[in-house]
Short mmCIF file of N, CA and C in Angstrom, two decimals:
data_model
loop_
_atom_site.label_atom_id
_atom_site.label_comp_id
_atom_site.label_asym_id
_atom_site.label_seq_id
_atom_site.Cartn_x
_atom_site.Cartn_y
_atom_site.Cartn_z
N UNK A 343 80.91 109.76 102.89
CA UNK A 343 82.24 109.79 103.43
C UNK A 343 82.57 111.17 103.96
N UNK A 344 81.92 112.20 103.33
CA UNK A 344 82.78 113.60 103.96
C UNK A 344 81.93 114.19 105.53
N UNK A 345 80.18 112.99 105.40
CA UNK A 345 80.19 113.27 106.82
C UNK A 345 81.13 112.83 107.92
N UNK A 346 81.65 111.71 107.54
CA UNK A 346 82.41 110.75 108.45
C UNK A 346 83.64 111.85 108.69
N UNK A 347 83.98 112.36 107.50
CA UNK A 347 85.31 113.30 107.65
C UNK A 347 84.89 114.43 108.32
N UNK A 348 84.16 114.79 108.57
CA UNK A 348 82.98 115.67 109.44
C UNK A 348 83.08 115.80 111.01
N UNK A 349 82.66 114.41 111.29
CA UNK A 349 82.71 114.27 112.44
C UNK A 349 83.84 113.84 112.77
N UNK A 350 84.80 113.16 112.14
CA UNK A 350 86.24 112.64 113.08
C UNK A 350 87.45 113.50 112.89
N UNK A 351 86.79 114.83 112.39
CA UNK A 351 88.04 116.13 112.40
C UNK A 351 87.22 116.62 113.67
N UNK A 352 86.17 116.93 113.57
CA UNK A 352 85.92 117.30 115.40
C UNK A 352 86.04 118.81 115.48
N UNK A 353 86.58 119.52 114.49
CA UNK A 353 86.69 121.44 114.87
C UNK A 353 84.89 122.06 114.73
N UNK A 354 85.47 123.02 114.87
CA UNK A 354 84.10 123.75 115.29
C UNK A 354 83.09 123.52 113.44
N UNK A 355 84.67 123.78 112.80
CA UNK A 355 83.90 124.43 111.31
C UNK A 355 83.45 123.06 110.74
N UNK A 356 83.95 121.73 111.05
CA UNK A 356 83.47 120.24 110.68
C UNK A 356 82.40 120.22 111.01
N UNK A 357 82.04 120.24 112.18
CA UNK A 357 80.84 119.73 112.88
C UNK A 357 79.76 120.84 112.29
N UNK A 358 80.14 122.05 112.00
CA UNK A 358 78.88 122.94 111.27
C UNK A 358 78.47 121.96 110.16
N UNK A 359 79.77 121.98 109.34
CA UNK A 359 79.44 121.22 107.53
C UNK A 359 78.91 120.00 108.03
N UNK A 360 79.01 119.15 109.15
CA UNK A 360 78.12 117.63 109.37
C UNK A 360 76.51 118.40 109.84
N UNK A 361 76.47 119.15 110.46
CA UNK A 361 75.17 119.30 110.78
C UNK A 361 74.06 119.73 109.66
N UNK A 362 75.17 120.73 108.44
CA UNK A 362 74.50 121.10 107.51
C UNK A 362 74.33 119.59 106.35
N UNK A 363 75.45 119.02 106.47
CA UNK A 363 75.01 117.51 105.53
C UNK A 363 73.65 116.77 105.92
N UNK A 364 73.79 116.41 107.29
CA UNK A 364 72.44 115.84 107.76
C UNK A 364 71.19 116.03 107.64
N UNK A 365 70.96 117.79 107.47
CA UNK A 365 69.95 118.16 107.02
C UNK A 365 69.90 118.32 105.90
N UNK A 366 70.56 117.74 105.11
CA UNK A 366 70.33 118.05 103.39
C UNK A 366 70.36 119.39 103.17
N UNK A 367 71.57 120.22 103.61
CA UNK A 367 71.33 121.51 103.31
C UNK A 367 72.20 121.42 102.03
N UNK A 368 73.36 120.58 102.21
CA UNK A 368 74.78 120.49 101.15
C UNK A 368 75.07 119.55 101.29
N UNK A 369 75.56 118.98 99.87
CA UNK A 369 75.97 117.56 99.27
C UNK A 369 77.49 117.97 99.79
N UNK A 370 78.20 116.56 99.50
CA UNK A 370 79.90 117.08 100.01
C UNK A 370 79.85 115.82 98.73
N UNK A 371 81.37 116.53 98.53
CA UNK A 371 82.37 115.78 97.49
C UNK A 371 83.61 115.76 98.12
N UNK A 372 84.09 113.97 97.52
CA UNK A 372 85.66 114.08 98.10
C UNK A 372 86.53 114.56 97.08
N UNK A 373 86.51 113.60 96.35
CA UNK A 373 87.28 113.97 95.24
C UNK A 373 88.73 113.25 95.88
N UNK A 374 88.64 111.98 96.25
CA UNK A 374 89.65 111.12 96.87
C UNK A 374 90.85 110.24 96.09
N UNK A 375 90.37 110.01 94.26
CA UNK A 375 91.38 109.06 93.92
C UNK A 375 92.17 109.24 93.88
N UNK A 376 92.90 110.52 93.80
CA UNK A 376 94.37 110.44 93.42
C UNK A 376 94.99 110.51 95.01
N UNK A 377 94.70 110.76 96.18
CA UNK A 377 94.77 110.59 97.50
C UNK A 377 95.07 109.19 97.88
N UNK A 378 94.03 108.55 97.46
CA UNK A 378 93.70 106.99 96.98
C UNK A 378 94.99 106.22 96.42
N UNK A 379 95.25 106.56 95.30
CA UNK A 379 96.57 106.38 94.74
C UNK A 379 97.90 106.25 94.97
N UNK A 380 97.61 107.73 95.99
CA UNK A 380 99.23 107.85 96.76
C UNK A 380 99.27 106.99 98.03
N UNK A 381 98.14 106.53 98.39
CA UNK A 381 98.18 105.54 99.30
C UNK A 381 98.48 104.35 99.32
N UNK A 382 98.22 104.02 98.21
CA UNK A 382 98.44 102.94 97.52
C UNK A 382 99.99 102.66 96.69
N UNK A 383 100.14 103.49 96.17
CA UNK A 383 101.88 103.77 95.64
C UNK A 383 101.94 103.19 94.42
N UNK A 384 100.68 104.18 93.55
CA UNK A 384 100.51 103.87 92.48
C UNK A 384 100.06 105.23 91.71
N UNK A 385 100.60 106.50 92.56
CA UNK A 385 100.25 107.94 92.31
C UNK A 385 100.29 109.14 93.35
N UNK A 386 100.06 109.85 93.08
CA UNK A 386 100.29 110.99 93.75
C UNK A 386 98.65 111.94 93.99
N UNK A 387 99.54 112.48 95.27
CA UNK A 387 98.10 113.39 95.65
C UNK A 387 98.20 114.75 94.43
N UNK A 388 97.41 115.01 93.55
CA UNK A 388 96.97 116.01 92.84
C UNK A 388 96.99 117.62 92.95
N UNK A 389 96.64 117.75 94.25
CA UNK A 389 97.13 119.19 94.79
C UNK A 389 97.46 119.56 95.82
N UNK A 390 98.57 120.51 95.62
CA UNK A 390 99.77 121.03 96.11
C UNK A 390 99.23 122.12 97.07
N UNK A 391 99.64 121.71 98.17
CA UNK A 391 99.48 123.02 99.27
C UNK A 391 100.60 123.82 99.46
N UNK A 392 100.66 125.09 100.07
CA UNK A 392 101.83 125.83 100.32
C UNK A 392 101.48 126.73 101.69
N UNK A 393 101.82 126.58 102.17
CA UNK A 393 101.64 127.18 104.14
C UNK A 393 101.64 128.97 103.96
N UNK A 394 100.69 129.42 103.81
CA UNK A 394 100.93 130.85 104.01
C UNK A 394 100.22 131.21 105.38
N UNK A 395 100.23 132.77 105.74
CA UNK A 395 99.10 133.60 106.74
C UNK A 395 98.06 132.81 107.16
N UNK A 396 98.08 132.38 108.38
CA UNK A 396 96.30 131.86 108.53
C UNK A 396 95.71 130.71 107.77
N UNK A 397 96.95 129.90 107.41
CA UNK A 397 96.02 128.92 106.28
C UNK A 397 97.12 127.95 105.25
N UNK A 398 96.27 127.94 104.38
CA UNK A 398 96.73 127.57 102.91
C UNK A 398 96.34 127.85 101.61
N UNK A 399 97.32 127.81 100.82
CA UNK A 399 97.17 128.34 99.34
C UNK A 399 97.19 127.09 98.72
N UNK A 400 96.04 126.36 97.47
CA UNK A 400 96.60 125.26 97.08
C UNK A 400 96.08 125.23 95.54
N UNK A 401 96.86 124.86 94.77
CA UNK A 401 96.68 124.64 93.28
C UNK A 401 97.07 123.19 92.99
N UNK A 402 95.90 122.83 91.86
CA UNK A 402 96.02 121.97 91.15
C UNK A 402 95.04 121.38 90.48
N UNK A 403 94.79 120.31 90.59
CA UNK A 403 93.68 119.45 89.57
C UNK A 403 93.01 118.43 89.64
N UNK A 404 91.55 118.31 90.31
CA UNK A 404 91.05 117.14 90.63
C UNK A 404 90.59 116.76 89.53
N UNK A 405 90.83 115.36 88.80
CA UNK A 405 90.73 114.90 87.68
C UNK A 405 89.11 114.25 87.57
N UNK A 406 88.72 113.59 88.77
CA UNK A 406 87.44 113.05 88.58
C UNK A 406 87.06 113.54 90.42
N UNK A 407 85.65 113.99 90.18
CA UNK A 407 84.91 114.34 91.44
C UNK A 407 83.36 113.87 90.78
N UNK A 408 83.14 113.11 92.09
CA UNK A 408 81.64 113.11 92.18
C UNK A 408 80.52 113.62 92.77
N UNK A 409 79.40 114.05 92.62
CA UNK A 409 78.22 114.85 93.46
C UNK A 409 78.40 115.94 93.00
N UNK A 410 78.74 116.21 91.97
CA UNK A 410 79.02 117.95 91.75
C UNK A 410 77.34 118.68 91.40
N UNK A 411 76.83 118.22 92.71
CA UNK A 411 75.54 119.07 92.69
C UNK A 411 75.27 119.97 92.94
N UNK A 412 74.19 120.63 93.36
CA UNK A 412 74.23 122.67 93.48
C UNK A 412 75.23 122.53 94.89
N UNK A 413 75.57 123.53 95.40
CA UNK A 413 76.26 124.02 96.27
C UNK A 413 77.01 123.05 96.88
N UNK A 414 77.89 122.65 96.81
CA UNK A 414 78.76 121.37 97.37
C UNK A 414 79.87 121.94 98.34
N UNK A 415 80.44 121.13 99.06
CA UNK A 415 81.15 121.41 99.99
C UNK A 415 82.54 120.10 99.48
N UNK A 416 83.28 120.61 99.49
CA UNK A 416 84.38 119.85 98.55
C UNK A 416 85.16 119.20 99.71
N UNK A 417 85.85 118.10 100.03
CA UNK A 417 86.48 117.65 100.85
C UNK A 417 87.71 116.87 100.18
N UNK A 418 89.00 117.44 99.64
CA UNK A 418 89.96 117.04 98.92
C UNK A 418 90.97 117.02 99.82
N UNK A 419 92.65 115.94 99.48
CA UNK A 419 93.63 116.18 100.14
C UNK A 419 94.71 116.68 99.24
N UNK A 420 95.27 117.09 99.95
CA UNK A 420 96.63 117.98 99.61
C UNK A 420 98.33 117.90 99.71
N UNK A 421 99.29 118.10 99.67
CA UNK A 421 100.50 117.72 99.94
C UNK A 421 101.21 118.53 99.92
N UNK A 422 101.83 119.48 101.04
CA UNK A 422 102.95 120.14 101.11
C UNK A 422 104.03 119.80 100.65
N UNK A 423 104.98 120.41 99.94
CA UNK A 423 106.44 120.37 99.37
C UNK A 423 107.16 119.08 100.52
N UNK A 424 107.00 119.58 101.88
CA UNK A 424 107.45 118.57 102.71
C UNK A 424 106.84 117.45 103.12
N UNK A 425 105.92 117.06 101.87
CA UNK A 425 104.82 115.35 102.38
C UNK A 425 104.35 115.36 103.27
N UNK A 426 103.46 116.61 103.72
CA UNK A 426 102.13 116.28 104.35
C UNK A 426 101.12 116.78 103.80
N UNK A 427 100.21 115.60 104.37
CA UNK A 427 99.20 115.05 103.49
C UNK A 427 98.02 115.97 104.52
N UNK A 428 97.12 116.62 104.04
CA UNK A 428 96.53 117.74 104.34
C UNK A 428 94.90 116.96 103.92
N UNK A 429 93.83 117.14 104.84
CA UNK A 429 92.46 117.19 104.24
C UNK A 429 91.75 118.41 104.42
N UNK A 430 91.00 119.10 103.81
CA UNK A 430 90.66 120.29 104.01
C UNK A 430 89.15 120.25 103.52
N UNK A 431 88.15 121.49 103.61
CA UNK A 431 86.99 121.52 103.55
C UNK A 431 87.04 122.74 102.91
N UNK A 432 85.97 122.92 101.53
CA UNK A 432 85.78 124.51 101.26
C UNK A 432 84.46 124.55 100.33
N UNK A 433 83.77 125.58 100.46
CA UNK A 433 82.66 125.66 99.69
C UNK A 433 83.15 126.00 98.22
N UNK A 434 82.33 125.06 96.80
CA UNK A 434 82.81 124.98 95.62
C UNK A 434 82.50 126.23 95.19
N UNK A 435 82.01 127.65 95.86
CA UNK A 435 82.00 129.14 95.18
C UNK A 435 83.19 129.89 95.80
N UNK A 436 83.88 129.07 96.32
CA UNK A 436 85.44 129.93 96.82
C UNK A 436 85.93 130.28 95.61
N UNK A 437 86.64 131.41 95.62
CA UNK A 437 87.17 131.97 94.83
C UNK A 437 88.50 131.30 94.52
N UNK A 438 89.23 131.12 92.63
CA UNK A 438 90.08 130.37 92.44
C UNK A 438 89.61 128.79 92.37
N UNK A 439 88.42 128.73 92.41
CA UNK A 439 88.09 126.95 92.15
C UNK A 439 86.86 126.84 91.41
N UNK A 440 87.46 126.26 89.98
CA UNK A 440 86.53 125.85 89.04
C UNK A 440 85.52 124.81 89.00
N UNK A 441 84.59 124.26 88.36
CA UNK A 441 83.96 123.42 88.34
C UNK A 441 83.97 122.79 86.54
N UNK A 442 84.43 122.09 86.50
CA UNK A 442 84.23 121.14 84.91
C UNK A 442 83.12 120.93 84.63
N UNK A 443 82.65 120.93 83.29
CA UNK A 443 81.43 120.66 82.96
C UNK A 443 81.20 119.42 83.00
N UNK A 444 79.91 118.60 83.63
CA UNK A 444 79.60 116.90 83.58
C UNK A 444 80.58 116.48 82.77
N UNK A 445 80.98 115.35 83.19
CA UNK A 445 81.49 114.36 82.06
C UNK A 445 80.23 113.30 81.68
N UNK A 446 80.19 113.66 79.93
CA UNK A 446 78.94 112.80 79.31
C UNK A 446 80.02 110.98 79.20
N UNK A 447 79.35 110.64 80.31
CA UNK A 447 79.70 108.90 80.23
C UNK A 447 78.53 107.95 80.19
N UNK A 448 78.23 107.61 79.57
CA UNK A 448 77.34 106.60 79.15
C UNK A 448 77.50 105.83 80.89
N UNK A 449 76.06 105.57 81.48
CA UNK A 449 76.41 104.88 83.10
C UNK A 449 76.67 105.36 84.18
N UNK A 450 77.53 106.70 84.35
CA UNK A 450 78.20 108.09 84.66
C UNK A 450 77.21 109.20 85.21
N UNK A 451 76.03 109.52 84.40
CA UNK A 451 75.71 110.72 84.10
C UNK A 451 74.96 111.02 85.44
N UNK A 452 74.44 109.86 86.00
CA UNK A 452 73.81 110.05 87.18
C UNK A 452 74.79 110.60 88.61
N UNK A 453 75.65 110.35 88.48
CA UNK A 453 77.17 110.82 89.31
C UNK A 453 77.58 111.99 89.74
N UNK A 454 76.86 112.79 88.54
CA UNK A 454 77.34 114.43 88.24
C UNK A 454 79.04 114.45 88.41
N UNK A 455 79.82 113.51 87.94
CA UNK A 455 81.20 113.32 87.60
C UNK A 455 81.78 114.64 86.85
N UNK A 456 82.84 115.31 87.24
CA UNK A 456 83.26 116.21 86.39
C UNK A 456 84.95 117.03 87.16
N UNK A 457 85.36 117.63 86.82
CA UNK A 457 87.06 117.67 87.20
C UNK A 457 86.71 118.81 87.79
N UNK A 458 87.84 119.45 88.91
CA UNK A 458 87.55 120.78 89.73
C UNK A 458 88.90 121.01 89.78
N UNK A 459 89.12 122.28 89.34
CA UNK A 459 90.32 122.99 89.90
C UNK A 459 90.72 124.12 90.49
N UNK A 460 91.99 124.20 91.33
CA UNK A 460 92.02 125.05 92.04
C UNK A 460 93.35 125.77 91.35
N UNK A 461 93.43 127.01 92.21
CA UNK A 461 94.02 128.00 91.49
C UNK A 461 94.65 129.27 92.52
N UNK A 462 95.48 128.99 93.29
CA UNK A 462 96.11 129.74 94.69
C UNK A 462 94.72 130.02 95.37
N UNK A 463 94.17 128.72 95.35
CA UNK A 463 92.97 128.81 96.39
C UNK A 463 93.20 129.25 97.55
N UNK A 464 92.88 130.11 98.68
CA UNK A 464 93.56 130.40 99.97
C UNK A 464 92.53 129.40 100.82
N UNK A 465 92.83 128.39 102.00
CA UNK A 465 91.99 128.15 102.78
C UNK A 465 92.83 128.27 104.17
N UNK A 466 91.36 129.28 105.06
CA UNK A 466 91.57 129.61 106.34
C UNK A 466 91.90 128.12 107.44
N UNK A 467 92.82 128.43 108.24
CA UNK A 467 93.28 127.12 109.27
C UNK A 467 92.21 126.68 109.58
N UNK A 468 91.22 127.22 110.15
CA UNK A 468 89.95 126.78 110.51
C UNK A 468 89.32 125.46 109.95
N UNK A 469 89.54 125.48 108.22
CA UNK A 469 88.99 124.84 107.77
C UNK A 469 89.73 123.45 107.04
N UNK A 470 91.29 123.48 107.70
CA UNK A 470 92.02 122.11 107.90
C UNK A 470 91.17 121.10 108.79
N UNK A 471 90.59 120.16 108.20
CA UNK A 471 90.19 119.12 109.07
C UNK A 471 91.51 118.13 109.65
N UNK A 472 92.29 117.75 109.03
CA UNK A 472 93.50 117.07 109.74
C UNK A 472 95.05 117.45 108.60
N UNK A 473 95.76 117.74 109.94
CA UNK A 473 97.31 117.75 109.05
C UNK A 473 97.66 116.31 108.70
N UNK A 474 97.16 115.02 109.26
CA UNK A 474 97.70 113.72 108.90
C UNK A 474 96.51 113.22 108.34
N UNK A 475 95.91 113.47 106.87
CA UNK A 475 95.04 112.45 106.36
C UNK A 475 94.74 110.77 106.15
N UNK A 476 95.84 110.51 106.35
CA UNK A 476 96.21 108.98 106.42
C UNK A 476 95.26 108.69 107.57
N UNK A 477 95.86 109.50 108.84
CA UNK A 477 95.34 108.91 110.25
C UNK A 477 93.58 109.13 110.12
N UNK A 478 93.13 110.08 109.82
CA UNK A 478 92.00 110.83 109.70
C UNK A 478 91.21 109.41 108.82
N UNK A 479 91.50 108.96 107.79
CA UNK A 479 90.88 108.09 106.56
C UNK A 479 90.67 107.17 107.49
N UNK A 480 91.81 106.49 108.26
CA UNK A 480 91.65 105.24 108.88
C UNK A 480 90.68 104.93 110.03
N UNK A 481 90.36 106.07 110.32
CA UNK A 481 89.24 106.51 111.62
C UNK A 481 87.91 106.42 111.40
N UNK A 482 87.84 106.56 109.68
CA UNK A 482 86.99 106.71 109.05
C UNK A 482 86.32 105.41 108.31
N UNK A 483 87.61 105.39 107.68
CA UNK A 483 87.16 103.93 107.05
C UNK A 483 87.47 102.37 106.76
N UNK A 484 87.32 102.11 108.65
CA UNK A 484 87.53 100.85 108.73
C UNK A 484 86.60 99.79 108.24
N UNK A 485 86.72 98.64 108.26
CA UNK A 485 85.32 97.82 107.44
C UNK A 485 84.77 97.23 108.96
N UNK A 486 83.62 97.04 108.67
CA UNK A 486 82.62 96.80 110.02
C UNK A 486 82.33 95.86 109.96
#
């Protein structure tokens, strides 16, 4: 899925992270349910963006992420104070973003399942793939 989000954000810095997915240089993680949720209207998006310099600052708490393999490229959404819904791209050694240790689940373990959080993460505009994630998902994932 985060190639798909790759190619249908279309900026310069997407199409690098799709070219580097293809070649198996980096796994991507979405880290989509609680995105999922608010789509659904059965929850809320998880972390909070705030519009600064050049970008965004965003804190909060991805509760379950999958692929948390070596060097990942994280593809989470976000929500400004004023309900927009933000998708963004950042490498998981940015500074301010943790990685959880595996979650031991019996069935699971193969998943590399585990929680990520952020922490006045700053991400450069560059690396906004879409200010309307809704529109962006649907581009993405229609059924064929």
């Amino acid at each position: 899925m985060t190639l798909d989000y790759f190619k249908a954000s279309g900026t310069d810095y997407a199409l690098g992270l799709a070219a580097e997915s293809e070649a198996a240089r980096r796994t991507g993680i979405t880290g989509m349910a609680s995105a999922f949720k608010e789509f659904a209207g059965c929850g809320e998006i998880d972390l909070e963006a705030t519009r600064v310099e050049g970008g965004l600052k965003v804190s909060g708490k991805l509760r379950w992420a999958s692929n948390l393999c070596e060097d990942p490229v994280i593809v989470p959404a976000a929500k400004t104070a004023e309900g927009v819904q933000l998708l963004f791209a950042l490498g998981a050694e940015t500074e301010g973003v943790t990685l959880g240790s595996s979650l031991a689940l019996l069935g699971l373990n193969a998943t590399a399942c585990a929680w990520v959080s952020f922490e006045d993460v700053f991400i450069p505009g560059a690396q906004i793939l879409s200010h309307d994630f809704l529109t962006l998902w649907h581009r993405c994932a229609q059924p064929s």
